[in-house]
Amino acid sequence: MSKNFRRVGAALFATLTATALVACSSEQAPSDAGSDGGDAAAATDTIVLGFSQVGAESGWRAANTKSIQDTLTAENGFELKFSDAQQKQENQIQAIRSYIQQGVDVIAFSPVVETGWDAVLQEAKAANIPVILTDRAVDSTDDTLYESFIGSDFVLEGQMAGEWAVEQYDGEGYKAVELQGTTGAAPMIDRQQGFADAIAGSDIEVIDSQTGNFTRTEGKQVMEGFLQKYDDIDLVFAHNDDMGLGAIEAIEAAGKVPGEDIKIITVDAVKDGMQALADGKINYIVECNPLLGPDLAEIAKKVIAGEEVPKRIVVKDEAFDQEAAKEALPDRQY
Ligand code: AHR
């Protein structure tokens, strides 16, 4: 543990909290999550950062973990303590409590679900340990419990997916099924809402929705169930690429052609998803950028240095059709 930073952090905490309150409604301009994260503060000592990751459920998550581990290195001024919660909130709470006990300088985590964090975040606050949220938000009325939230706008992602569906398929009476992410997770709640808002008023109808927990295996299982239950599915909206890739397997096993008989829209744009899009098995992908390590490093350094940080950093996302996927694939980092 870096004693210097803990002392400085404790002394600055009251100021930071006041700053956070003032900045609570401020939003930073969209970030491309692409800087090296190294120039934010003149760090003179190692920052010990405890990170609680959601799990290893998807290609997106693997890329996100790599970005964090590649950026929060000793060369960049960090000692990273990393734990994988295996998609369980109780494991994340346990990890955060352990980081508090160890007296780390900063805690960062990507909350598996939105609710139920206030008690443990109060404990971190009482211990004067600043918290940074990455990727997913918490649903709390007290935004002094964390310094900053770095991540994509999931409602917008769902909306972009729905707008494209309307543009392509409105007027054809499409029946859609939705493969939802982990129940209660911010991207599940927000993508569902964004998609529903965008298709409202069109003749696209969501006839069923079920969670596939953001995994390929469960996405396949849920799609198998949908195919047994309905013989008139025209469109799948999968909340991530992995579930969409599972759905492709189920559709092919049922003797139908993914991307033709049943259209597929997903979110993430990881390499496997982009390859399926280039191959015509997926029809459209809205990106969710997982490269959050550099922004996390920069914000952690600023917080420790007592600098003001934005309460919300919105990561910029693109969207891809088949042609765009073919173009982007050769240089795709994840
Ligand atoms: O929170 C981001 C989501 O979590 C990604 O879209 C999904 O693939 C991951 O599991």
GROMACS .gro file of C-alpha atoms and ligand atoms in nm:
model
  344
    1MET     CA    1   0.000   0.000   0.000
    2SER     CA    2   0.119   0.351  -0.072
    3LYS     CA    3   0.109   0.529   0.268
    4ASN     CA    4   0.185   0.870   0.113
    5PHE     CA    5  -0.117   0.859  -0.108
    6ARG     CA    6  -0.343   0.729   0.167
    7ARG     CA    7  -0.248   1.026   0.385
    8VAL     CA    8  -0.282   1.279   0.103
    9GLY     CA    9  -0.604   1.107  -0.004
   10ALA     CA   10  -0.748   1.135   0.348
   11ALA     CA   11  -0.655   1.502   0.374
   12LEU     CA   12  -0.807   1.577   0.037
   13PHE     CA   13  -1.117   1.370   0.079
   14ALA     CA   14  -1.337   1.645   0.220
   15THR     CA   15  -1.234   1.874  -0.065
   16LEU     CA   16  -1.291   1.603  -0.324
   17THR     CA   17  -1.633   1.529  -0.185
   18ALA     CA   18  -1.723   1.896  -0.206
   19THR     CA   19  -1.587   1.907  -0.560
   20ALA     CA   20  -1.788   1.600  -0.652
   21LEU     CA   21  -2.103   1.760  -0.521
   22VAL     CA   22  -2.043   2.072  -0.727
   23ALA     CA   23  -1.958   1.866  -1.033
   24CYS     CA   24  -2.240   1.616  -0.992
   25SER     CA   25  -2.439   1.736  -1.289
   26SER     CA   26  -2.143   1.798  -1.513
   27GLU     CA   27  -2.076   1.574  -1.811
   28GLN     CA   28  -1.748   1.555  -1.996
   29ALA     CA   29  -1.746   1.557  -2.373
   30PRO     CA   30  -1.749   1.206  -2.520
   31SER     CA   31  -1.421   1.024  -2.484
   32ASP     CA   32  -1.275   0.789  -2.743
   33ALA     CA   33  -1.117   0.592  -2.458
   34GLY     CA   34  -0.794   0.605  -2.650
   35SER     CA   35  -0.537   0.818  -2.463
   36ASP     CA   36  -0.246   0.649  -2.284
   37GLY     CA   37  -0.381   0.748  -1.941
   38GLY     CA   38  -0.033   0.846  -1.830
   39ASP     CA   39  -0.021   1.223  -1.838
   40ALA     CA   40  -0.293   1.316  -1.590
   41ALA     CA   41  -0.092   1.375  -1.278
   42ALA     CA   42   0.262   1.402  -1.164
   43ALA     CA   43   0.259   1.082  -0.963
   44THR     CA   44   0.562   1.038  -0.741
   45ASP     CA   45   0.456   0.715  -0.577
   46THR     CA   46   0.269   0.400  -0.667
   47ILE     CA   47  -0.111   0.415  -0.660
   48VAL     CA   48  -0.257   0.095  -0.519
   49LEU     CA   49  -0.586   0.036  -0.700
   50GLY     CA   50  -0.826  -0.245  -0.616
   51PHE     CA   51  -1.044  -0.341  -0.913
   52SER     CA   52  -1.346  -0.569  -0.887
   53GLN     CA   53  -1.438  -0.701  -1.231
   54VAL     CA   54  -1.786  -0.838  -1.314
   55GLY     CA   55  -1.658  -1.169  -1.450
   56ALA     CA   56  -1.539  -1.325  -1.774
   57GLU     CA   57  -1.879  -1.366  -1.938
   58SER     CA   58  -1.806  -1.226  -2.284
   59GLY     CA   59  -1.547  -1.126  -2.542
   60TRP     CA   60  -1.619  -0.766  -2.443
   61ARG     CA   61  -1.533  -0.841  -2.081
   62ALA     CA   62  -1.207  -1.009  -2.181
   63ALA     CA   63  -1.107  -0.700  -2.381
   64ASN     CA   64  -1.206  -0.472  -2.092
   65THR     CA   65  -0.999  -0.674  -1.842
   66LYS     CA   66  -0.699  -0.668  -2.079
   67SER     CA   67  -0.728  -0.291  -2.120
   68ILE     CA   68  -0.728  -0.241  -1.743
   69GLN     CA   69  -0.443  -0.484  -1.678
   70ASP     CA   70  -0.234  -0.345  -1.965
   71THR     CA   71  -0.277   0.015  -1.847
   72LEU     CA   72  -0.262  -0.003  -1.468
   73THR     CA   73   0.096  -0.126  -1.462
   74ALA     CA   74   0.397  -0.055  -1.241
   75GLU     CA   75   0.554   0.145  -1.530
   76ASN     CA   76   0.244   0.363  -1.533
   77GLY     CA   77   0.258   0.418  -1.153
   78PHE     CA   78   0.006   0.156  -1.035
   79GLU     CA   79  -0.010  -0.156  -0.828
   80LEU     CA   80  -0.326  -0.330  -0.949
   81LYS     CA   81  -0.516  -0.569  -0.723
   82PHE     CA   82  -0.765  -0.746  -0.949
   83SER     CA   83  -1.052  -0.976  -0.865
   84ASP     CA   84  -1.314  -1.153  -1.080
   85ALA     CA   85  -1.661  -1.166  -0.922
   86GLN     CA   86  -1.798  -1.436  -1.154
   87GLN     CA   87  -2.111  -1.229  -1.216
   88LYS     CA   88  -2.208  -1.234  -0.846
   89GLN     CA   89  -2.282  -0.917  -0.650
   90GLU     CA   90  -2.190  -1.081  -0.318
   91ASN     CA   91  -1.840  -1.154  -0.454
   92GLN     CA   92  -1.799  -0.791  -0.558
   93ILE     CA   93  -1.910  -0.665  -0.217
   94GLN     CA   94  -1.663  -0.905  -0.053
   95ALA     CA   95  -1.381  -0.786  -0.282
   96ILE     CA   96  -1.457  -0.419  -0.210
   97ARG     CA   97  -1.459  -0.489   0.167
   98SER     CA   98  -1.125  -0.666   0.132
   99TYR     CA   99  -0.979  -0.367  -0.057
  100ILE     CA  100  -1.104  -0.138   0.222
  101GLN     CA  101  -0.936  -0.360   0.482
  102GLN     CA  102  -0.613  -0.361   0.284
  103GLY     CA  103  -0.623   0.020   0.273
  104VAL     CA  104  -0.582   0.059  -0.103
  105ASP     CA  105  -0.557   0.413  -0.244
  106VAL     CA  106  -0.848   0.381  -0.489
  107ILE     CA  107  -1.125   0.128  -0.549
  108ALA     CA  108  -1.269   0.083  -0.897
  109PHE     CA  109  -1.538  -0.158  -1.007
  110SER     CA  110  -1.790  -0.240  -1.274
  111PRO     CA  111  -2.112  -0.317  -1.083
  112VAL     CA  112  -2.273  -0.643  -1.196
  113VAL     CA  113  -2.620  -0.504  -1.116
  114GLU     CA  114  -2.738  -0.148  -1.056
  115THR     CA  115  -2.886  -0.164  -0.705
  116GLY     CA  116  -2.765  -0.264  -0.359
  117TRP     CA  117  -2.433  -0.078  -0.336
  118ASP     CA  118  -2.498   0.202  -0.088
  119ALA     CA  119  -2.387   0.017   0.228
  120VAL     CA  120  -2.049  -0.097   0.098
  121LEU     CA  121  -1.984   0.238  -0.074
  122GLN     CA  122  -2.058   0.413   0.256
  123GLU     CA  123  -1.791   0.189   0.413
  124ALA     CA  124  -1.539   0.297   0.148
  125LYS     CA  125  -1.633   0.661   0.203
  126ALA     CA  126  -1.594   0.625   0.582
  127ALA     CA  127  -1.247   0.481   0.519
  128ASN     CA  128  -1.164   0.782   0.294
  129ILE     CA  129  -1.104   0.559  -0.008
  130PRO     CA  130  -1.228   0.715  -0.333
  131VAL     CA  131  -1.433   0.494  -0.566
  132ILE     CA  132  -1.443   0.510  -0.947
  133LEU     CA  133  -1.714   0.328  -1.145
  134THR     CA  134  -1.623   0.185  -1.482
  135ASP     CA  135  -1.851   0.048  -1.755
  136ARG     CA  136  -2.174   0.014  -1.549
  137ALA     CA  137  -2.357   0.258  -1.325
  138VAL     CA  138  -2.502   0.214  -0.976
  139ASP     CA  139  -2.857   0.318  -0.896
  140SER     CA  140  -2.811   0.534  -0.586
  141THR     CA  141  -2.954   0.867  -0.480
  142ASP     CA  142  -2.618   0.956  -0.321
  143ASP     CA  143  -2.367   1.039  -0.592
  144THR     CA  144  -2.106   1.143  -0.337
  145LEU     CA  145  -2.041   0.770  -0.294
  146TYR     CA  146  -1.820   0.769  -0.603
  147GLU     CA  147  -1.589   1.018  -0.774
  148SER     CA  148  -1.657   0.945  -1.137
  149PHE     CA  149  -1.838   0.704  -1.368
  150ILE     CA  150  -1.659   0.616  -1.694
  151GLY     CA  151  -1.859   0.423  -1.953
  152SER     CA  152  -2.083   0.414  -2.258
  153ASP     CA  153  -2.437   0.547  -2.287
  154PHE     CA  154  -2.629   0.219  -2.292
  155VAL     CA  155  -2.968   0.380  -2.360
  156LEU     CA  156  -2.820   0.539  -2.670
  157GLU     CA  157  -2.679   0.201  -2.779
  158GLY     CA  158  -3.027   0.041  -2.757
  159GLN     CA  159  -3.173   0.339  -2.936
  160MET     CA  160  -2.920   0.318  -3.221
  161ALA     CA  161  -3.005  -0.051  -3.261
  162GLY     CA  162  -3.379   0.023  -3.266
  163GLU     CA  163  -3.347   0.316  -3.505
  164TRP     CA  164  -3.160   0.101  -3.755
  165ALA     CA  165  -3.424  -0.173  -3.724
  166VAL     CA  166  -3.699   0.080  -3.797
  167GLU     CA  167  -3.506   0.226  -4.089
  168GLN     CA  168  -3.455  -0.120  -4.244
  169TYR     CA  169  -3.766  -0.316  -4.152
  170ASP     CA  170  -4.059  -0.088  -4.061
  171GLY     CA  171  -4.365  -0.167  -4.271
  172GLU     CA  172  -4.295  -0.541  -4.285
  173GLY     CA  173  -4.471  -0.640  -3.961
  174TYR     CA  174  -4.156  -0.792  -3.809
  175LYS     CA  175  -4.182  -1.008  -3.498
  176ALA     CA  176  -3.873  -0.962  -3.279
  177VAL     CA  177  -3.730  -1.147  -2.981
  178GLU     CA  178  -3.489  -0.993  -2.735
  179LEU     CA  179  -3.193  -1.169  -2.574
  180GLN     CA  180  -3.139  -0.961  -2.264
  181GLY     CA  181  -2.822  -0.915  -2.064
  182THR     CA  182  -2.791  -0.999  -1.695
  183THR     CA  183  -3.113  -0.914  -1.513
  184GLY     CA  184  -3.078  -0.589  -1.321
  185ALA     CA  185  -2.752  -0.486  -1.494
  186ALA     CA  186  -2.733  -0.131  -1.629
  187PRO     CA  187  -2.669  -0.238  -1.992
  188MET     CA  188  -2.967  -0.476  -1.979
  189ILE     CA  189  -3.206  -0.216  -1.839
  190ASP     CA  190  -3.083   0.069  -2.059
  191ARG     CA  191  -3.048  -0.118  -2.390
  192GLN     CA  192  -3.397  -0.262  -2.351
  193GLN     CA  193  -3.536   0.086  -2.287
  194GLY     CA  194  -3.347   0.250  -2.574
  195PHE     CA  195  -3.458  -0.018  -2.821
  196ALA     CA  196  -3.823  -0.006  -2.706
  197ASP     CA  197  -3.828   0.375  -2.734
  198ALA     CA  198  -3.683   0.365  -3.085
  199ILE     CA  199  -3.926   0.106  -3.225
  200ALA     CA  200  -4.233   0.263  -3.059
  201GLY     CA  201  -4.470   0.372  -3.333
  202SER     CA  202  -4.326   0.130  -3.589
  203ASP     CA  203  -4.482  -0.206  -3.678
  204ILE     CA  204  -4.190  -0.400  -3.527
  205GLU     CA  205  -4.321  -0.596  -3.230
  206VAL     CA  206  -4.112  -0.753  -2.954
  207ILE     CA  207  -4.299  -1.080  -2.893
  208ASP     CA  208  -4.068  -1.219  -2.622
  209SER     CA  209  -3.768  -1.124  -2.407
  210GLN     CA  210  -3.551  -1.338  -2.185
  211THR     CA  211  -3.211  -1.308  -2.021
  212GLY     CA  212  -2.914  -1.490  -2.171
  213ASN     CA  213  -2.687  -1.342  -1.902
  214PHE     CA  214  -2.451  -1.192  -2.164
  215THR     CA  215  -2.303  -1.539  -2.240
  216ARG     CA  216  -2.288  -1.733  -2.567
  217THR     CA  217  -2.409  -2.057  -2.404
  218GLU     CA  218  -2.718  -1.902  -2.246
  219GLY     CA  219  -2.790  -1.695  -2.556
  220LYS     CA  220  -2.799  -2.018  -2.756
  221GLN     CA  221  -3.024  -2.191  -2.501
  222VAL     CA  222  -3.272  -1.903  -2.488
  223MET     CA  223  -3.283  -1.881  -2.868
  224GLU     CA  224  -3.347  -2.256  -2.891
  225GLY     CA  225  -3.646  -2.206  -2.661
  226PHE     CA  226  -3.776  -1.914  -2.870
  227LEU     CA  227  -3.745  -2.119  -3.191
  228GLN     CA  228  -3.945  -2.403  -3.038
  229LYS     CA  229  -4.212  -2.163  -2.915
  230TYR     CA  230  -4.248  -1.941  -3.226
  231ASP     CA  231  -4.215  -2.025  -3.594
  232ASP     CA  232  -4.249  -1.665  -3.713
  233ILE     CA  233  -3.946  -1.486  -3.565
  234ASP     CA  234  -3.807  -1.226  -3.806
  235LEU     CA  235  -3.558  -1.039  -3.588
  236VAL     CA  236  -3.332  -1.092  -3.285
  237PHE     CA  237  -3.208  -0.802  -3.076
  238ALA     CA  238  -2.926  -0.941  -2.859
  239HIS     CA  239  -2.788  -0.715  -2.588
  240ASN     CA  240  -2.437  -0.832  -2.673
  241ASP     CA  241  -2.240  -1.008  -2.948
  242ASP     CA  242  -2.187  -1.327  -2.750
  243MET     CA  243  -2.559  -1.393  -2.709
  244GLY     CA  244  -2.607  -1.308  -3.078
  245LEU     CA  245  -2.337  -1.561  -3.168
  246GLY     CA  246  -2.516  -1.820  -2.953
  247ALA     CA  247  -2.840  -1.736  -3.133
  248ILE     CA  248  -2.669  -1.794  -3.469
  249GLU     CA  249  -2.581  -2.149  -3.360
  250ALA     CA  250  -2.942  -2.214  -3.252
  251ILE     CA  251  -3.085  -2.070  -3.575
  252GLU     CA  252  -2.851  -2.278  -3.791
  253ALA     CA  253  -2.932  -2.591  -3.590
  254ALA     CA  254  -3.302  -2.522  -3.657
  255GLY     CA  255  -3.231  -2.523  -4.032
  256LYS     CA  256  -3.271  -2.147  -4.083
  257VAL     CA  257  -3.024  -1.894  -4.219
  258PRO     CA  258  -2.909  -1.629  -3.970
  259GLY     CA  259  -2.895  -1.281  -4.122
  260GLU     CA  260  -3.148  -1.381  -4.392
  261ASP     CA  261  -3.441  -1.584  -4.253
  262ILE     CA  262  -3.390  -1.420  -3.915
  263LYS     CA  263  -3.218  -1.084  -3.895
  264ILE     CA  264  -2.985  -1.017  -3.602
  265ILE     CA  265  -2.880  -0.692  -3.434
  266THR     CA  266  -2.629  -0.697  -3.146
  267VAL     CA  267  -2.420  -0.464  -2.928
  268ASP     CA  268  -2.041  -0.467  -2.861
  269ALA     CA  269  -1.853  -0.506  -3.192
  270VAL     CA  270  -1.588  -0.746  -3.064
  271LYS     CA  271  -1.390  -0.932  -3.332
  272ASP     CA  272  -1.609  -1.247  -3.336
  273GLY     CA  273  -1.923  -1.038  -3.372
  274MET     CA  274  -1.767  -0.823  -3.643
  275GLN     CA  275  -1.659  -1.135  -3.833
  276ALA     CA  276  -2.017  -1.270  -3.820
  277LEU     CA  277  -2.139  -0.931  -3.946
  278ALA     CA  278  -1.886  -0.934  -4.229
  279ASP     CA  279  -2.003  -1.289  -4.312
  280GLY     CA  280  -2.366  -1.174  -4.327
  281LYS     CA  281  -2.485  -1.375  -4.024
  282ILE     CA  282  -2.539  -1.061  -3.815
  283ASN     CA  283  -2.701  -0.759  -3.983
  284TYR     CA  284  -2.596  -0.465  -3.763
  285ILE     CA  285  -2.380  -0.405  -3.456
  286VAL     CA  286  -2.374  -0.106  -3.222
  287GLU     CA  287  -2.033  -0.071  -3.063
  288CYS     CA  288  -1.964  -0.064  -2.690
  289ASN     CA  289  -1.603   0.039  -2.641
  290PRO     CA  290  -1.433  -0.179  -2.375
  291LEU     CA  291  -1.098   0.005  -2.372
  292LEU     CA  292  -1.156   0.186  -2.043
  293GLY     CA  293  -0.812   0.131  -1.886
  294PRO     CA  294  -0.657   0.460  -2.004
  295ASP     CA  295  -0.948   0.674  -1.879
  296LEU     CA  296  -0.948   0.487  -1.547
  297ALA     CA  297  -0.573   0.545  -1.501
  298GLU     CA  298  -0.607   0.913  -1.580
  299ILE     CA  299  -0.903   0.970  -1.347
  300ALA     CA  300  -0.741   0.771  -1.063
  301LYS     CA  301  -0.426   0.984  -1.088
  302LYS     CA  302  -0.629   1.303  -1.086
  303VAL     CA  303  -0.836   1.193  -0.787
  304ILE     CA  304  -0.523   1.106  -0.590
  305ALA     CA  305  -0.363   1.439  -0.687
  306GLY     CA  306  -0.672   1.620  -0.557
  307GLU     CA  307  -0.772   1.747  -0.900
  308GLU     CA  308  -1.133   1.795  -1.001
  309VAL     CA  309  -1.274   1.512  -1.212
  310PRO     CA  310  -1.597   1.494  -1.414
  311LYS     CA  311  -1.873   1.298  -1.243
  312ARG     CA  312  -1.962   1.132  -1.575
  313ILE     CA  313  -1.733   1.045  -1.866
  314VAL     CA  314  -1.930   0.917  -2.164
  315VAL     CA  315  -1.735   0.683  -2.390
  316LYS     CA  316  -1.803   0.730  -2.760
  317ASP     CA  317  -1.945   0.438  -2.960
  318GLU     CA  318  -1.991   0.377  -3.333
  319ALA     CA  319  -2.216   0.137  -3.525
  320PHE     CA  320  -2.140  -0.100  -3.812
  321ASP     CA  321  -2.322  -0.253  -4.107
  322GLN     CA  322  -2.166  -0.529  -4.317
  323GLU     CA  323  -1.948  -0.301  -4.532
  324ALA     CA  324  -1.822  -0.102  -4.234
  325ALA     CA  325  -1.738  -0.427  -4.050
  326LYS     CA  326  -1.532  -0.554  -4.344
  327GLU     CA  327  -1.339  -0.228  -4.346
  328ALA     CA  328  -1.284  -0.214  -3.971
  329LEU     CA  329  -1.194  -0.580  -3.909
  330PRO     CA  330  -0.826  -0.576  -4.016
  331ASP     CA  331  -0.740  -0.305  -3.759
  332ARG     CA  332  -0.981  -0.413  -3.485
  333GLN     CA  333  -0.799  -0.421  -3.150
  334TYR     CA  334  -1.047  -0.645  -2.970
  335AHR     O1  335  -2.139  -0.384  -1.942
  335AHR     C1  336  -2.101  -0.405  -2.073
  335AHR     C2  337  -2.157  -0.535  -2.121
  335AHR     O2  338  -2.114  -0.639  -2.037
  335AHR     C3  339  -2.117  -0.578  -2.260
  335AHR     O3  340  -2.198  -0.526  -2.360
  335AHR     C4  341  -2.133  -0.725  -2.249
  335AHR     O4  342  -2.074  -0.798  -2.352
  335AHR     C5  343  -2.068  -0.746  -2.117
  335AHR     O5  344  -2.082  -0.868  -2.064
   0.00000   0.00000   0.00000
